Amino acid sequence: MRLLFAAGLLGAMALTESVKAEPKMPADFVRLRDVAPLAAEDMRYAGPHNFTGAAVDGYQAPVCWLRKDAAAALAKAGQELDTMGWRLVVYDCYRPTRAVAAFLDWAKLPDDPASKAEFYPRENKQDLFKRGYLAERSQHSTGTTVDAGALEKDGGALDFGTDYDFLDVRSATESAEVSAAAQATRRKLRAVFERAGFSNYRREWWHFSFKSDRRARASNAPVTENR
């Protein structure tokens, strides 16, 4: 009995130490909901609806975390979208470095036919990094980059020509392979984000990075519901 008690005590201590060692939200981060409560959060990597087909390591909750200055700028963009009759929606915000590593591991696995058909039908998985759709290091890990789009205020879809994370040349912001209406919608979204202080990544109409003079530090803290 004494041995069992000691073993249980050691196990509890190890669990406690593990919890203590798990990094928390960086001090200069906030939850987007606290500064832009009307924004929709469709955090794809916290669930199976993404190109990997499963929840990605590091996303323990479908919550948008961002650095404070980037979050404030994003809230500003959301306010302008509101005046246009649109609603801001975010698909990915801060991305732990462990999630970036998980993408590297995923790229070494055989294709899942369903995921390939939906997210990269014209691309080879092994080429996604060199083609610029995925990266070995990501600005998302600094909390200054966001994947975002917009919806009609009633939740209806807007025409952006492709869905989020469609890894294809048609997702390039200025792609001529999508309709004129989709091109116009992309231009409007980019203009709003640029006025708020973001720059767009040309290969992805949804990808915006906040321009700041502050040093950007990557983090590996997992995204959780609490701070």
XYZ file of C-alpha atoms in Angstrom:
227
model
C 0.000 0.000 0.000
C 2.831 2.383 0.888
C 4.523 1.631 -2.456
C 1.290 2.259 -4.333
C 0.828 5.553 -2.488
C 4.386 6.625 -3.307
C 3.956 5.708 -6.953
C 0.699 7.661 -7.108
C 2.326 10.643 -5.436
C 5.217 10.600 -7.898
C 2.777 10.356 -10.804
C 0.790 13.323 -9.552
C 3.978 15.330 -9.061
C 5.098 14.506 -12.591
C 1.724 15.588 -13.973
C 1.870 18.816 -11.994
C 5.361 19.547 -13.268
C 4.211 18.815 -16.824
C 1.331 21.279 -16.484
C 3.663 23.890 -15.014
C 6.125 23.370 -17.855
C 3.467 23.829 -20.539
C 3.951 27.393 -21.820
C 1.054 29.819 -21.498
C -0.102 32.579 -23.818
C 2.768 35.037 -24.338
C 2.398 38.149 -22.214
C 1.888 40.467 -25.193
C -0.859 38.313 -26.755
C -4.646 38.630 -26.491
C -7.649 36.640 -27.594
C -9.256 38.237 -30.630
C -12.711 37.841 -29.089
C -11.678 40.279 -26.351
C -10.990 43.087 -28.835
C -13.214 42.117 -31.784
C -16.145 40.138 -30.360
C -18.164 40.299 -33.587
C -15.519 38.535 -35.668
C -16.322 34.964 -36.683
C -13.688 32.407 -35.683
C -13.570 29.387 -37.986
C -10.269 28.018 -36.735
C -9.693 25.167 -39.160
C -6.543 23.607 -37.656
C -8.303 22.895 -34.357
C -10.536 20.393 -36.157
C -10.398 17.935 -39.075
C -11.538 20.291 -41.870
C -8.106 21.261 -43.149
C -5.605 19.888 -45.661
C -4.118 17.441 -43.114
C -7.510 15.863 -42.441
C -7.080 16.041 -38.659
C -6.678 18.485 -35.794
C -3.125 19.853 -35.851
C -0.737 19.546 -32.903
C -0.744 22.722 -30.809
C -4.392 23.635 -31.351
C -6.175 22.550 -28.194
C -9.083 24.945 -28.754
C -10.557 26.792 -31.777
C -9.490 30.198 -30.475
C -7.711 33.079 -32.206
C -4.691 34.415 -30.342
C -2.708 37.374 -31.705
C -0.143 39.846 -30.504
C -1.891 42.887 -29.025
C -0.918 45.332 -31.768
C -1.917 42.933 -34.537
C -5.224 42.176 -32.801
C -6.011 45.897 -32.482
C -5.267 46.402 -36.174
C -7.409 43.406 -37.094
C -10.279 44.821 -35.032
C -9.925 48.036 -37.044
C -10.176 46.054 -40.280
C -13.252 44.305 -38.905
C -14.907 47.644 -38.164
C -14.389 48.808 -41.739
C -15.727 45.526 -43.100
C -18.806 46.077 -40.953
C -19.485 49.409 -42.693
C -19.379 47.528 -46.010
C -22.012 45.056 -44.877
C -19.410 42.333 -44.349
C -18.274 40.403 -41.294
C -14.663 39.508 -40.537
C -13.893 35.790 -40.331
C -10.554 34.338 -39.227
C -9.308 30.864 -40.143
C -5.897 30.869 -38.455
C -4.097 33.327 -36.211
C -1.159 32.503 -33.946
C 0.292 29.120 -34.944
C 2.568 27.287 -32.459
C 5.911 26.178 -33.876
C 4.901 22.601 -33.083
C 2.092 22.991 -35.642
C 4.590 24.117 -38.274
C 6.613 20.982 -37.503
C 3.431 18.912 -37.812
C 2.952 20.228 -41.358
C 6.472 19.060 -42.203
C 5.676 15.593 -40.863
C 2.371 15.517 -42.758
C 4.139 16.266 -46.039
C 6.086 12.994 -45.681
C 2.944 10.866 -45.425
C 1.001 9.307 -48.316
C -1.829 11.404 -49.753
C -5.322 11.136 -48.411
C -7.452 11.174 -51.592
C -10.286 13.191 -50.045
C -7.983 15.903 -48.668
C -6.038 16.114 -51.911
C -9.222 16.462 -53.961
C -10.465 19.321 -51.780
C -7.299 21.247 -50.967
C -4.552 20.589 -53.541
C -5.952 18.686 -56.556
C -3.394 20.087 -59.010
C -0.344 20.020 -56.738
C 1.991 17.315 -55.453
C 2.199 17.270 -51.669
C 6.011 17.144 -51.785
C 6.061 20.419 -53.753
C 3.882 22.480 -51.419
C 6.857 23.890 -49.476
C 8.976 24.869 -52.452
C 5.902 26.320 -54.169
C 5.384 28.650 -51.219
C 2.103 27.284 -49.865
C 3.700 25.922 -46.695
C 6.824 27.075 -44.869
C 9.363 25.518 -42.513
C 9.086 28.687 -40.424
C 5.960 30.797 -40.209
C 5.215 34.381 -39.219
C 2.005 32.970 -37.764
C 4.145 31.708 -34.877
C 4.871 35.304 -33.859
C 1.196 36.189 -33.513
C 1.425 38.923 -36.151
C -0.066 37.056 -39.107
C -3.644 36.042 -39.742
C -5.538 34.026 -42.338
C -8.814 35.845 -42.822
C -11.704 36.547 -45.125
C -15.194 37.952 -44.865
C -18.813 36.876 -44.892
C -22.053 38.685 -45.544
C -23.405 40.030 -42.268
C -26.111 37.370 -42.316
C -23.435 34.673 -42.622
C -23.784 34.205 -46.358
C -20.673 33.396 -48.388
C -18.809 35.962 -50.455
C -17.197 34.973 -53.742
C -13.421 34.824 -53.333
C -12.926 32.387 -56.196
C -11.486 29.622 -53.978
C -12.002 28.422 -50.450
C -9.510 29.095 -47.679
C -6.354 26.953 -47.860
C -6.965 25.881 -51.440
C -3.307 25.271 -52.338
C -3.301 26.246 -55.980
C -2.289 29.120 -58.265
C -5.954 30.151 -58.366
C -5.580 31.279 -54.751
C -2.971 33.888 -55.677
C -4.488 37.244 -54.780
C -4.293 38.579 -58.336
C -5.017 35.312 -60.134
C -6.745 35.759 -63.474
C -8.092 32.195 -63.246
C -11.013 33.248 -61.047
C -14.044 35.315 -62.046
C -14.012 39.100 -62.305
C -16.402 39.222 -59.341
C -14.025 37.153 -57.197
C -11.082 39.329 -58.222
C -13.032 42.421 -57.150
C -13.916 40.858 -53.785
C -10.265 40.018 -53.158
C -9.183 43.550 -53.999
C -11.709 45.008 -51.568
C -10.552 42.688 -48.772
C -6.883 43.458 -49.383
C -7.530 47.218 -49.448
C -9.267 47.070 -46.069
C -6.412 45.108 -44.521
C -3.774 47.383 -46.016
C -5.487 50.428 -44.541
C -5.362 48.675 -41.162
C -1.586 48.117 -41.447
C -1.336 44.624 -42.942
C 0.419 43.365 -46.048
C -0.883 40.517 -48.174
C 1.046 37.409 -49.228
C 0.600 37.307 -52.987
C 0.140 33.519 -53.239
C -2.801 33.471 -50.810
C -5.642 35.988 -50.892
C -6.438 35.237 -47.219
C -2.936 35.673 -45.733
C -2.099 39.011 -44.045
C 0.861 40.050 -41.884
C 0.841 43.069 -39.597
C 3.656 45.510 -40.292
C 5.373 46.530 -37.068
C 8.741 47.873 -35.984
C 8.674 45.578 -32.972
C 10.745 42.424 -33.036
C 8.635 39.369 -33.797
C 9.363 36.340 -31.592
C 8.056 32.875 -32.384
C 6.330 30.864 -29.658
C 5.460 27.225 -29.124
C 2.710 27.708 -26.527
C -0.362 25.618 -27.426
C -3.578 27.464 -28.213
C -6.039 26.895 -25.383
C -9.400 28.285 -24.389
C -7.890 30.147 -21.444
C -4.878 32.415 -21.202
